[in-house]
Amino acid sequence: MNLLLDLYYKVKLMPEMILSIWNSIKERLLELLQVIPNLLGAIVVFIIGWIIAKTTSKIIRKVLAKTGIDKLAEKLNEIEIVYKSKIKIVPSTFVAKVVYYLLLFIFALVATEILGMEAISDLMKNAVAYIPKLFSALLVMIFGIFIADAIKKMVLTAANSLAIPSAKMISTIVFYFVFVNVLMITLKQAELKTDFIETNISIIFAGIIFAFALGYGMASKGLMTNILSSFYSKSKFEIGSTIA
């Protein structure tokens, strides 16, 4: 009897259950139908952005290649720290790639706004706002490398003209000293914290300079003895004097 009653109630409640399930499915379908236009719009915007980015990138690369800017970069590629890193810098290709990804990123940002993805959209906006700082930091680094290399050549020329031993090593130390300072400026320009790095680098450079000064002093001990002896002899003896 109880089994029959349970069956009766289930059969009686079945239409309500079916209606409830149908209403739930209908709500999900309506939500999906509301999202589809935005989704299609976002896809269309991204595809258009990709086409624009690719076309603009190709045009920029061809225009820059014709200006001869790649030949100017050969001087940068000849700098020791650059060619040892095995990184070949080609400005026309580099700028074209940067423009391509920047445009693609901007259109992706528009697509996320169409989809109403506020969290991702805000994150991408912050990234776009940071890009100018990154570019300025990169320019500082490039010009800094040129300046460091120019100073290195000046020190090397001056040291060779004065017949200073280890001229190449001295000029290399000067180069890396300038380069590290440029690197610190670059990181600050990119708004990255450098306090810990600066402290450690200062200690390392102080140690290197002390070791170099000590080693150089020990190596030139005999030379300094002869120089001091000559000054002492000049004060005690005159030309033509006989030393017994």
mmCIF file of C-alpha atoms in Angstrom:
data_model
loop_
_atom_site.group_PDB
_atom_site.id
_atom_site.type_symbol
_atom_site.label_atom_id
_atom_site.label_comp_id
_atom_site.label_asym_id
_atom_site.label_seq_id
_atom_site.Cartn_x
_atom_site.Cartn_y
_atom_site.Cartn_z
ATOM 1 C CA MET A 1 0.000 0.000 0.000
ATOM 2 C CA ASN A 2 2.783 2.428 0.913
ATOM 3 C CA LEU A 3 4.549 1.593 -2.322
ATOM 4 C CA LEU A 4 1.465 2.464 -4.320
ATOM 5 C CA LEU A 5 1.071 5.761 -2.455
ATOM 6 C CA ASP A 6 4.702 6.687 -3.145
ATOM 7 C CA LEU A 7 4.249 5.866 -6.799
ATOM 8 C CA TYR A 8 1.057 7.913 -6.932
ATOM 9 C CA TYR A 9 2.709 10.992 -5.425
ATOM 10 C CA LYS A 10 5.697 10.685 -7.737
ATOM 11 C CA VAL A 11 3.453 10.472 -10.789
ATOM 12 C CA LYS A 12 1.419 13.416 -9.510
ATOM 13 C CA LEU A 13 4.541 15.539 -8.875
ATOM 14 C CA MET A 14 6.250 14.566 -12.146
ATOM 15 C CA PRO A 15 4.754 17.403 -14.235
ATOM 16 C CA GLU A 16 5.991 19.923 -11.676
ATOM 17 C CA MET A 17 9.469 18.366 -11.719
ATOM 18 C CA ILE A 18 9.545 18.397 -15.511
ATOM 19 C CA LEU A 19 8.386 22.000 -15.514
ATOM 20 C CA SER A 20 11.091 22.946 -12.996
ATOM 21 C CA ILE A 21 13.795 21.236 -15.074
ATOM 22 C CA TRP A 22 12.501 22.884 -18.236
ATOM 23 C CA ASN A 23 12.504 26.320 -16.581
ATOM 24 C CA SER A 24 16.083 25.786 -15.459
ATOM 25 C CA ILE A 25 17.163 24.729 -18.969
ATOM 26 C CA LYS A 26 15.280 27.675 -20.471
ATOM 27 C CA GLU A 27 17.064 30.134 -18.151
ATOM 28 C CA ARG A 28 20.459 28.698 -19.110
ATOM 29 C CA LEU A 29 19.547 28.913 -22.816
ATOM 30 C CA LEU A 30 18.428 32.525 -22.434
ATOM 31 C CA GLU A 31 21.691 33.376 -20.666
ATOM 32 C CA LEU A 32 23.616 31.667 -23.466
ATOM 33 C CA LEU A 33 21.637 33.561 -26.108
ATOM 34 C CA GLN A 34 22.490 36.816 -24.345
ATOM 35 C CA VAL A 35 26.206 35.921 -24.275
ATOM 36 C CA ILE A 36 26.459 34.712 -27.892
ATOM 37 C CA PRO A 37 26.183 38.202 -29.507
ATOM 38 C CA ASN A 38 28.895 39.545 -27.195
ATOM 39 C CA LEU A 39 31.047 36.482 -27.814
ATOM 40 C CA LEU A 40 30.683 36.810 -31.588
ATOM 41 C CA GLY A 41 31.386 40.538 -31.336
ATOM 42 C CA ALA A 42 34.543 39.895 -29.304
ATOM 43 C CA ILE A 43 35.747 37.276 -31.812
ATOM 44 C CA VAL A 44 35.110 39.623 -34.755
ATOM 45 C CA VAL A 45 36.946 42.493 -33.006
ATOM 46 C CA PHE A 46 39.937 40.254 -32.220
ATOM 47 C CA ILE A 47 40.126 38.926 -35.806
ATOM 48 C CA ILE A 48 39.967 42.485 -37.205
ATOM 49 C CA GLY A 49 42.655 43.502 -34.704
ATOM 50 C CA TRP A 50 44.865 40.587 -35.749
ATOM 51 C CA ILE A 51 44.553 41.567 -39.434
ATOM 52 C CA ILE A 52 45.322 45.237 -38.664
ATOM 53 C CA ALA A 53 48.260 44.287 -36.414
ATOM 54 C CA LYS A 54 49.762 41.949 -39.008
ATOM 55 C CA THR A 55 49.366 44.430 -41.880
ATOM 56 C CA THR A 56 50.727 47.373 -39.872
ATOM 57 C CA SER A 57 53.678 45.274 -38.680
ATOM 58 C CA LYS A 58 54.663 44.336 -42.243
ATOM 59 C CA ILE A 59 54.422 47.948 -43.446
ATOM 60 C CA ILE A 60 56.526 49.260 -40.540
ATOM 61 C CA ARG A 61 59.200 46.583 -41.059
ATOM 62 C CA LYS A 62 59.521 47.408 -44.778
ATOM 63 C CA VAL A 63 59.599 51.184 -44.199
ATOM 64 C CA LEU A 64 62.217 50.958 -41.436
ATOM 65 C CA ALA A 65 64.350 48.539 -43.473
ATOM 66 C CA LYS A 66 64.442 51.075 -46.326
ATOM 67 C CA THR A 67 65.565 53.889 -43.991
ATOM 68 C CA GLY A 68 68.800 52.019 -43.236
ATOM 69 C CA ILE A 69 68.207 51.896 -39.486
ATOM 70 C CA ASP A 70 69.391 48.268 -39.419
ATOM 71 C CA LYS A 71 72.884 49.367 -40.499
ATOM 72 C CA LEU A 72 73.073 51.778 -37.556
ATOM 73 C CA ALA A 73 72.329 48.888 -35.213
ATOM 74 C CA GLU A 74 75.423 47.047 -36.446
ATOM 75 C CA LYS A 75 77.506 49.260 -34.127
ATOM 76 C CA LEU A 76 75.411 48.080 -31.201
ATOM 77 C CA ASN A 77 75.844 44.450 -32.271
ATOM 78 C CA GLU A 78 79.630 44.948 -32.372
ATOM 79 C CA ILE A 79 79.775 45.912 -28.681
ATOM 80 C CA GLU A 80 81.376 43.076 -26.716
ATOM 81 C CA ILE A 81 78.553 42.504 -24.232
ATOM 82 C CA VAL A 82 76.001 42.323 -27.079
ATOM 83 C CA TYR A 83 77.817 39.989 -29.483
ATOM 84 C CA LYS A 84 78.915 37.706 -26.627
ATOM 85 C CA SER A 85 75.258 37.309 -25.636
ATOM 86 C CA LYS A 86 74.629 36.024 -29.206
ATOM 87 C CA ILE A 87 71.666 38.378 -29.548
ATOM 88 C CA LYS A 88 71.466 40.106 -32.920
ATOM 89 C CA ILE A 89 69.466 43.324 -32.731
ATOM 90 C CA VAL A 90 67.562 44.196 -35.932
ATOM 91 C CA PRO A 91 65.577 47.413 -35.232
ATOM 92 C CA SER A 92 63.148 47.071 -38.160
ATOM 93 C CA THR A 93 62.105 43.563 -37.078
ATOM 94 C CA PHE A 94 62.100 44.454 -33.381
ATOM 95 C CA VAL A 95 59.911 47.557 -33.774
ATOM 96 C CA ALA A 96 57.553 45.720 -36.149
ATOM 97 C CA LYS A 97 57.108 42.881 -33.634
ATOM 98 C CA VAL A 98 56.517 45.331 -30.783
ATOM 99 C CA VAL A 99 53.845 47.180 -32.783
ATOM 100 C CA TYR A 100 52.235 43.852 -33.774
ATOM 101 C CA TYR A 101 51.899 42.573 -30.210
ATOM 102 C CA LEU A 102 50.898 45.994 -28.877
ATOM 103 C CA LEU A 103 48.013 46.324 -31.359
ATOM 104 C CA LEU A 104 46.995 42.717 -30.744
ATOM 105 C CA PHE A 105 47.019 43.364 -27.005
ATOM 106 C CA ILE A 106 44.870 46.501 -27.380
ATOM 107 C CA PHE A 107 42.263 44.682 -29.498
ATOM 108 C CA ALA A 108 42.268 41.810 -26.981
ATOM 109 C CA LEU A 109 41.543 44.413 -24.301
ATOM 110 C CA VAL A 110 38.563 45.696 -26.318
ATOM 111 C CA ALA A 111 37.345 42.097 -26.748
ATOM 112 C CA THR A 112 37.452 41.455 -22.983
ATOM 113 C CA GLU A 113 35.460 44.655 -22.384
ATOM 114 C CA ILE A 114 32.809 43.480 -24.861
ATOM 115 C CA LEU A 115 32.567 40.193 -22.948
ATOM 116 C CA GLY A 116 32.227 42.114 -19.688
ATOM 117 C CA MET A 117 35.309 40.488 -18.146
ATOM 118 C CA GLU A 118 36.131 43.421 -15.877
ATOM 119 C CA ALA A 119 38.883 41.751 -13.822
ATOM 120 C CA ILE A 120 40.890 40.722 -16.898
ATOM 121 C CA SER A 121 40.134 44.048 -18.586
ATOM 122 C CA ASP A 122 41.490 46.038 -15.622
ATOM 123 C CA LEU A 123 44.611 43.869 -15.521
ATOM 124 C CA MET A 124 45.236 44.433 -19.231
ATOM 125 C CA LYS A 125 44.665 48.198 -18.853
ATOM 126 C CA ASN A 126 47.367 48.311 -16.178
ATOM 127 C CA ALA A 127 49.691 46.395 -18.499
ATOM 128 C CA VAL A 128 49.036 48.861 -21.357
ATOM 129 C CA ALA A 129 49.693 51.807 -19.012
ATOM 130 C CA TYR A 130 53.043 50.220 -18.052
ATOM 131 C CA ILE A 131 54.260 49.817 -21.660
ATOM 132 C CA PRO A 132 55.558 53.448 -22.085
ATOM 133 C CA LYS A 133 57.706 53.045 -18.947
ATOM 134 C CA LEU A 134 59.090 49.802 -20.349
ATOM 135 C CA PHE A 135 59.969 51.501 -23.648
ATOM 136 C CA SER A 136 61.708 54.410 -21.936
ATOM 137 C CA ALA A 137 63.679 51.937 -19.791
ATOM 138 C CA LEU A 138 64.724 50.059 -22.938
ATOM 139 C CA LEU A 139 65.921 53.280 -24.604
ATOM 140 C CA VAL A 140 67.916 54.180 -21.483
ATOM 141 C CA MET A 141 69.560 50.739 -21.610
ATOM 142 C CA ILE A 142 70.492 51.045 -25.308
ATOM 143 C CA PHE A 143 71.966 54.545 -24.966
ATOM 144 C CA GLY A 144 73.675 53.480 -21.745
ATOM 145 C CA ILE A 145 75.431 50.594 -23.517
ATOM 146 C CA PHE A 146 76.665 53.007 -26.205
ATOM 147 C CA ILE A 147 77.966 55.416 -23.539
ATOM 148 C CA ALA A 148 79.647 52.603 -21.564
ATOM 149 C CA ASP A 149 81.346 51.328 -24.728
ATOM 150 C CA ALA A 150 82.510 54.847 -25.693
ATOM 151 C CA ILE A 151 84.001 55.388 -22.214
ATOM 152 C CA LYS A 152 85.682 51.974 -22.408
ATOM 153 C CA LYS A 153 87.355 52.898 -25.713
ATOM 154 C CA MET A 154 88.496 56.259 -24.314
ATOM 155 C CA VAL A 155 90.019 54.605 -21.222
ATOM 156 C CA LEU A 156 91.687 51.918 -23.356
ATOM 157 C CA THR A 157 93.198 54.522 -25.707
ATOM 158 C CA ALA A 158 94.410 56.693 -22.811
ATOM 159 C CA ALA A 159 95.868 53.707 -20.932
ATOM 160 C CA ASN A 160 97.685 52.438 -24.028
ATOM 161 C CA SER A 161 99.099 55.895 -24.798
ATOM 162 C CA LEU A 162 100.469 56.084 -21.236
ATOM 163 C CA ALA A 163 101.834 52.525 -21.518
ATOM 164 C CA ILE A 164 99.813 51.445 -18.481
ATOM 165 C CA PRO A 165 99.916 47.668 -17.936
ATOM 166 C CA SER A 166 96.607 45.751 -18.122
ATOM 167 C CA ALA A 167 94.982 48.565 -20.134
ATOM 168 C CA LYS A 168 92.364 46.213 -21.596
ATOM 169 C CA MET A 169 91.419 44.852 -18.166
ATOM 170 C CA ILE A 170 91.099 48.368 -16.715
ATOM 171 C CA SER A 171 88.896 49.512 -19.617
ATOM 172 C CA THR A 172 86.717 46.392 -19.244
ATOM 173 C CA ILE A 173 86.249 47.060 -15.511
ATOM 174 C CA VAL A 174 85.282 50.664 -16.307
ATOM 175 C CA PHE A 175 82.796 49.425 -18.936
ATOM 176 C CA TYR A 176 81.041 47.057 -16.541
ATOM 177 C CA PHE A 177 81.029 49.686 -13.794
ATOM 178 C CA VAL A 178 79.213 52.121 -16.109
ATOM 179 C CA PHE A 179 76.988 49.336 -17.465
ATOM 180 C CA VAL A 180 75.849 48.257 -13.991
ATOM 181 C CA ASN A 181 74.979 51.867 -13.127
ATOM 182 C CA VAL A 182 73.023 52.134 -16.378
ATOM 183 C CA LEU A 183 71.245 48.886 -15.501
ATOM 184 C CA MET A 184 70.236 50.315 -12.112
ATOM 185 C CA ILE A 185 68.891 53.469 -13.794
ATOM 186 C CA THR A 186 66.992 51.274 -16.275
ATOM 187 C CA LEU A 187 65.369 49.248 -13.501
ATOM 188 C CA LYS A 188 64.374 52.441 -11.675
ATOM 189 C CA GLN A 189 62.914 53.816 -14.901
ATOM 190 C CA ALA A 190 60.858 50.619 -15.131
ATOM 191 C CA GLU A 191 59.779 51.295 -11.506
ATOM 192 C CA LEU A 192 61.354 48.122 -10.147
ATOM 193 C CA LYS A 193 62.807 48.101 -6.642
ATOM 194 C CA THR A 194 66.605 48.004 -6.741
ATOM 195 C CA ASP A 195 67.670 48.791 -3.149
ATOM 196 C CA PHE A 196 68.782 45.228 -2.365
ATOM 197 C CA ILE A 197 70.585 44.873 -5.718
ATOM 198 C CA GLU A 198 72.343 48.238 -5.348
ATOM 199 C CA THR A 199 73.636 47.350 -1.879
ATOM 200 C CA ASN A 200 75.051 44.017 -3.012
ATOM 201 C CA ILE A 201 76.568 45.422 -6.199
ATOM 202 C CA SER A 202 78.262 48.222 -4.234
ATOM 203 C CA ILE A 203 79.849 45.619 -1.933
ATOM 204 C CA ILE A 204 80.972 43.494 -4.895
ATOM 205 C CA PHE A 205 82.504 46.459 -6.732
ATOM 206 C CA ALA A 206 84.251 47.660 -3.578
ATOM 207 C CA GLY A 207 85.761 44.179 -3.182
ATOM 208 C CA ILE A 208 86.874 44.065 -6.828
ATOM 209 C CA ILE A 209 88.475 47.526 -6.664
ATOM 210 C CA PHE A 210 90.255 46.670 -3.399
ATOM 211 C CA ALA A 211 91.544 43.365 -4.810
ATOM 212 C CA PHE A 212 92.674 45.072 -8.019
ATOM 213 C CA ALA A 213 94.420 47.884 -6.130
ATOM 214 C CA LEU A 214 96.142 45.417 -3.802
ATOM 215 C CA GLY A 215 97.249 43.153 -6.645
ATOM 216 C CA TYR A 216 98.421 46.053 -8.774
ATOM 217 C CA GLY A 217 100.304 47.530 -5.810
ATOM 218 C CA MET A 218 102.052 44.244 -5.055
ATOM 219 C CA ALA A 219 102.965 43.773 -8.710
ATOM 220 C CA SER A 220 104.469 47.259 -8.989
ATOM 221 C CA LYS A 221 106.373 47.074 -5.669
ATOM 222 C CA GLY A 222 109.752 46.781 -7.418
ATOM 223 C CA LEU A 223 108.962 49.659 -9.754
ATOM 224 C CA MET A 224 107.929 51.928 -6.890
ATOM 225 C CA THR A 225 111.132 51.004 -4.975
ATOM 226 C CA ASN A 226 113.265 52.079 -7.932
ATOM 227 C CA ILE A 227 111.333 55.340 -8.359
ATOM 228 C CA LEU A 228 111.655 56.238 -4.655
ATOM 229 C CA SER A 229 115.361 55.298 -4.706
ATOM 230 C CA SER A 230 115.937 57.612 -7.655
ATOM 231 C CA PHE A 231 114.315 60.532 -5.810
ATOM 232 C CA TYR A 232 116.406 59.788 -2.713
ATOM 233 C CA SER A 233 119.627 59.536 -4.756
ATOM 234 C CA LYS A 234 118.976 62.881 -6.468
ATOM 235 C CA SER A 235 118.726 64.622 -3.102
ATOM 236 C CA LYS A 236 121.995 63.066 -1.824
ATOM 237 C CA PHE A 237 124.233 62.969 -4.887
ATOM 238 C CA GLU A 238 125.093 65.292 -7.757
ATOM 239 C CA ILE A 239 126.076 64.525 -11.318
ATOM 240 C CA GLY A 240 129.769 63.538 -11.421
ATOM 241 C CA SER A 241 129.847 62.330 -7.804
ATOM 242 C CA THR A 242 131.753 59.106 -7.142
ATOM 243 C CA ILE A 243 130.042 56.470 -5.032
ATOM 244 C CA ALA A 244 132.521 54.250 -3.180
#
